[in-house]
mmCIF file of C-alpha atoms in Angstrom:
data_model
loop_
_atom_site.group_PDB
_atom_site.id
_atom_site.type_symbol
_atom_site.label_atom_id
_atom_site.label_comp_id
_atom_site.label_asym_id
_atom_site.label_seq_id
_atom_site.Cartn_x
_atom_site.Cartn_y
_atom_site.Cartn_z
ATOM 1 C CA UNK A 1 0.000 0.000 0.000
ATOM 2 C CA UNK A 2 1.379 3.385 -0.987
ATOM 3 C CA UNK A 3 0.726 4.938 2.435
ATOM 4 C CA UNK A 4 2.801 2.157 4.067
ATOM 5 C CA UNK A 5 5.672 2.812 1.650
ATOM 6 C CA UNK A 6 5.567 6.549 2.371
ATOM 7 C CA UNK A 7 5.447 5.972 6.144
ATOM 8 C CA UNK A 8 8.346 3.474 6.182
ATOM 9 C CA UNK A 9 10.470 5.552 3.805
ATOM 10 C CA UNK A 10 10.037 8.520 6.138
ATOM 11 C CA UNK A 11 11.115 6.388 9.111
ATOM 12 C CA UNK A 12 14.308 5.365 7.311
ATOM 13 C CA UNK A 13 15.051 8.998 6.455
ATOM 14 C CA UNK A 14 14.612 10.135 10.076
ATOM 15 C CA UNK A 15 16.447 7.593 12.175
ATOM 16 C CA UNK A 16 18.953 4.811 12.023
ATOM 17 C CA UNK A 17 18.161 1.162 12.393
ATOM 18 C CA UNK A 18 20.277 -1.660 13.789
ATOM 19 C CA UNK A 19 23.206 -2.663 11.634
ATOM 20 C CA UNK A 20 23.938 -5.936 13.403
ATOM 21 C CA UNK A 21 22.057 -9.012 12.230
ATOM 22 C CA UNK A 22 19.388 -10.400 14.519
ATOM 23 C CA UNK A 23 20.763 -12.765 17.156
ATOM 24 C CA UNK A 24 18.305 -15.469 16.120
ATOM 25 C CA UNK A 25 19.569 -15.297 12.531
ATOM 26 C CA UNK A 26 23.173 -15.601 13.667
ATOM 27 C CA UNK A 27 22.281 -18.511 15.965
ATOM 28 C CA UNK A 28 20.233 -20.629 13.571
ATOM 29 C CA UNK A 29 21.148 -19.820 9.952
ATOM 30 C CA UNK A 30 24.070 -22.250 10.140
ATOM 31 C CA UNK A 31 21.597 -25.127 10.447
ATOM 32 C CA UNK A 32 21.181 -25.109 6.653
ATOM 33 C CA UNK A 33 23.844 -25.147 3.959
ATOM 34 C CA UNK A 34 24.207 -21.827 2.133
ATOM 35 C CA UNK A 35 21.551 -21.723 -0.555
ATOM 36 C CA UNK A 36 18.931 -19.280 -1.789
ATOM 37 C CA UNK A 37 17.290 -17.323 1.039
ATOM 38 C CA UNK A 38 14.332 -14.978 1.347
ATOM 39 C CA UNK A 39 14.358 -12.108 3.850
ATOM 40 C CA UNK A 40 10.787 -10.841 4.338
ATOM 41 C CA UNK A 41 10.463 -7.199 5.436
ATOM 42 C CA UNK A 42 14.237 -6.895 5.071
ATOM 43 C CA UNK A 43 14.369 -3.259 6.175
ATOM 44 C CA UNK A 44 17.927 -1.975 5.851
ATOM 45 C CA UNK A 45 19.183 -5.428 4.861
ATOM 46 C CA UNK A 46 21.114 -6.223 8.027
ATOM 47 C CA UNK A 47 20.099 -9.897 7.994
ATOM 48 C CA UNK A 48 20.313 -10.273 4.207
ATOM 49 C CA UNK A 49 23.877 -8.991 4.166
ATOM 50 C CA UNK A 50 24.855 -11.225 7.045
ATOM 51 C CA UNK A 51 23.521 -14.242 5.123
ATOM 52 C CA UNK A 52 25.285 -13.150 1.932
ATOM 53 C CA UNK A 53 28.515 -13.048 3.919
ATOM 54 C CA UNK A 54 27.835 -16.657 4.930
ATOM 55 C CA UNK A 55 27.492 -17.739 1.282
ATOM 56 C CA UNK A 56 23.742 -17.400 0.727
ATOM 57 C CA UNK A 57 22.103 -15.744 -2.270
ATOM 58 C CA UNK A 58 19.360 -13.563 -0.781
ATOM 59 C CA UNK A 59 16.149 -12.014 -2.059
ATOM 60 C CA UNK A 60 15.587 -9.078 0.327
ATOM 61 C CA UNK A 61 11.964 -7.903 0.096
ATOM 62 C CA UNK A 62 10.672 -4.715 1.690
ATOM 63 C CA UNK A 63 8.124 -2.020 0.931
ATOM 64 C CA UNK A 64 10.585 0.785 1.798
ATOM 65 C CA UNK A 65 13.004 1.532 -0.998
ATOM 66 C CA UNK A 66 14.763 3.962 1.380
ATOM 67 C CA UNK A 67 15.666 1.091 3.729
ATOM 68 C CA UNK A 68 16.772 -1.178 0.903
ATOM 69 C CA UNK A 69 18.870 1.575 -0.692
ATOM 70 C CA UNK A 70 21.020 1.933 2.426
ATOM 71 C CA UNK A 71 23.078 -1.078 1.288
ATOM 72 C CA UNK A 72 22.239 -1.250 -2.408
ATOM 73 C CA UNK A 73 25.091 -2.670 -4.443
ATOM 74 C CA UNK A 74 27.224 -3.630 -1.447
ATOM 75 C CA UNK A 75 27.000 -7.366 -2.055
ATOM 76 C CA UNK A 76 26.304 -9.080 -5.387
ATOM 77 C CA UNK A 77 24.511 -11.970 -3.639
ATOM 78 C CA UNK A 78 21.737 -9.692 -2.313
ATOM 79 C CA UNK A 79 18.875 -8.864 -4.651
ATOM 80 C CA UNK A 80 16.707 -6.015 -3.347
ATOM 81 C CA UNK A 81 13.024 -6.344 -4.184
ATOM 82 C CA UNK A 82 10.874 -3.326 -3.372
ATOM 83 C CA UNK A 83 7.409 -4.835 -2.969
ATOM 84 C CA UNK A 84 4.344 -4.629 -0.781
ATOM 85 C CA UNK A 85 4.131 -7.868 1.207
ATOM 86 C CA UNK A 86 0.341 -7.513 1.225
ATOM 87 C CA UNK A 87 0.438 -8.473 -2.466
ATOM 88 C CA UNK A 88 3.849 -10.149 -2.932
ATOM 89 C CA UNK A 89 3.692 -13.883 -3.653
ATOM 90 C CA UNK A 90 6.461 -16.205 -2.485
ATOM 91 C CA UNK A 91 7.492 -18.622 -5.240
ATOM 92 C CA UNK A 92 6.845 -22.288 -4.446
ATOM 93 C CA UNK A 93 9.842 -24.406 -3.337
ATOM 94 C CA UNK A 94 12.422 -21.726 -4.199
ATOM 95 C CA UNK A 95 14.155 -21.133 -0.850
ATOM 96 C CA UNK A 96 16.319 -23.204 1.456
ATOM 97 C CA UNK A 97 15.990 -20.511 4.146
ATOM 98 C CA UNK A 98 13.261 -17.962 4.831
ATOM 99 C CA UNK A 99 13.602 -15.184 7.403
ATOM 100 C CA UNK A 100 10.633 -13.440 8.957
ATOM 101 C CA UNK A 101 12.082 -11.131 11.609
ATOM 102 C CA UNK A 102 9.844 -8.704 13.517
ATOM 103 C CA UNK A 103 7.183 -8.729 10.828
ATOM 104 C CA UNK A 104 3.769 -10.350 10.757
ATOM 105 C CA UNK A 105 1.522 -10.885 7.758
ATOM 106 C CA UNK A 106 -0.809 -13.821 8.278
ATOM 107 C CA UNK A 107 -1.619 -13.969 4.562
ATOM 108 C CA UNK A 108 1.934 -15.196 3.980
ATOM 109 C CA UNK A 109 1.823 -18.159 6.406
ATOM 110 C CA UNK A 110 0.867 -20.803 3.800
ATOM 111 C CA UNK A 111 3.172 -19.219 1.212
ATOM 112 C CA UNK A 112 6.121 -19.308 3.604
ATOM 113 C CA UNK A 113 5.596 -23.032 4.136
ATOM 114 C CA UNK A 114 5.214 -23.660 0.399
ATOM 115 C CA UNK A 115 8.163 -21.407 -0.463
ATOM 116 C CA UNK A 116 10.616 -23.608 1.432
ATOM 117 C CA UNK A 117 12.383 -26.403 -0.388
ATOM 118 C CA UNK A 118 12.222 -29.838 1.267
ATOM 119 C CA UNK A 119 14.542 -29.719 4.270
ATOM 120 C CA UNK A 120 14.462 -25.910 4.256
ATOM 121 C CA UNK A 121 14.563 -23.760 7.386
ATOM 122 C CA UNK A 122 12.256 -20.988 8.568
ATOM 123 C CA UNK A 123 13.594 -18.500 11.100
ATOM 124 C CA UNK A 124 10.609 -16.586 12.467
ATOM 125 C CA UNK A 125 10.783 -14.005 15.237
ATOM 126 C CA UNK A 126 7.892 -11.726 16.047
ATOM 127 C CA UNK A 127 6.056 -10.123 18.933
ATOM 128 C CA UNK A 128 3.428 -11.826 21.067
ATOM 129 C CA UNK A 129 0.275 -10.172 22.271
ATOM 130 C CA UNK A 130 0.116 -10.104 26.045
ATOM 131 C CA UNK A 131 -3.322 -11.392 27.090
ATOM 132 C CA UNK A 132 -5.418 -8.841 28.940
ATOM 133 C CA UNK A 133 -3.264 -5.871 27.943
ATOM 134 C CA UNK A 134 -4.813 -3.087 25.923
ATOM 135 C CA UNK A 135 -1.635 -1.062 25.420
ATOM 136 C CA UNK A 136 -1.685 -1.340 21.647
ATOM 137 C CA UNK A 137 -4.324 0.289 19.478
ATOM 138 C CA UNK A 138 -6.685 -2.108 17.691
ATOM 139 C CA UNK A 139 -4.715 -1.845 14.420
ATOM 140 C CA UNK A 140 -1.463 -2.491 16.298
ATOM 141 C CA UNK A 141 -2.854 -5.800 17.575
ATOM 142 C CA UNK A 142 -2.749 -7.084 14.003
ATOM 143 C CA UNK A 143 1.049 -7.146 14.240
ATOM 144 C CA UNK A 144 1.235 -9.410 17.303
ATOM 145 C CA UNK A 145 0.749 -13.161 17.424
ATOM 146 C CA UNK A 146 -2.218 -14.051 19.576
ATOM 147 C CA UNK A 147 -2.543 -16.856 22.110
ATOM 148 C CA UNK A 148 -2.404 -20.305 20.442
ATOM 149 C CA UNK A 149 -1.533 -18.802 17.086
#
């Protein structure tokens, strides 16, 4: 959605984002041989570039071209794809590793499963909704996993 792209691009213009790869990516990406990887909501590419350094070829997908441009051209094994994940379709059986770090789009759940090659690895880290807490606006709740989800 265009408003999401505008909002995220503005965030990348205003403030910095972590440069270090996520700890969970560093801990578990070695469980699969370097292959083709997909980084959903790649942001500034911190995890994609870490994986490329480990020998992976990475499709880094994000709605914010400002975030993706921060590292554009720095590694030939990273392909930046500026796309809205509300409409992006994950190709079937293309990836040996899929990252979903601090992003939640329930529409993609079946596609993530189908996008992994046999024996592939999913590294998924997101936020959990705390039962009984109303700290997040109703729209914000959409970005948290709910109990038993």
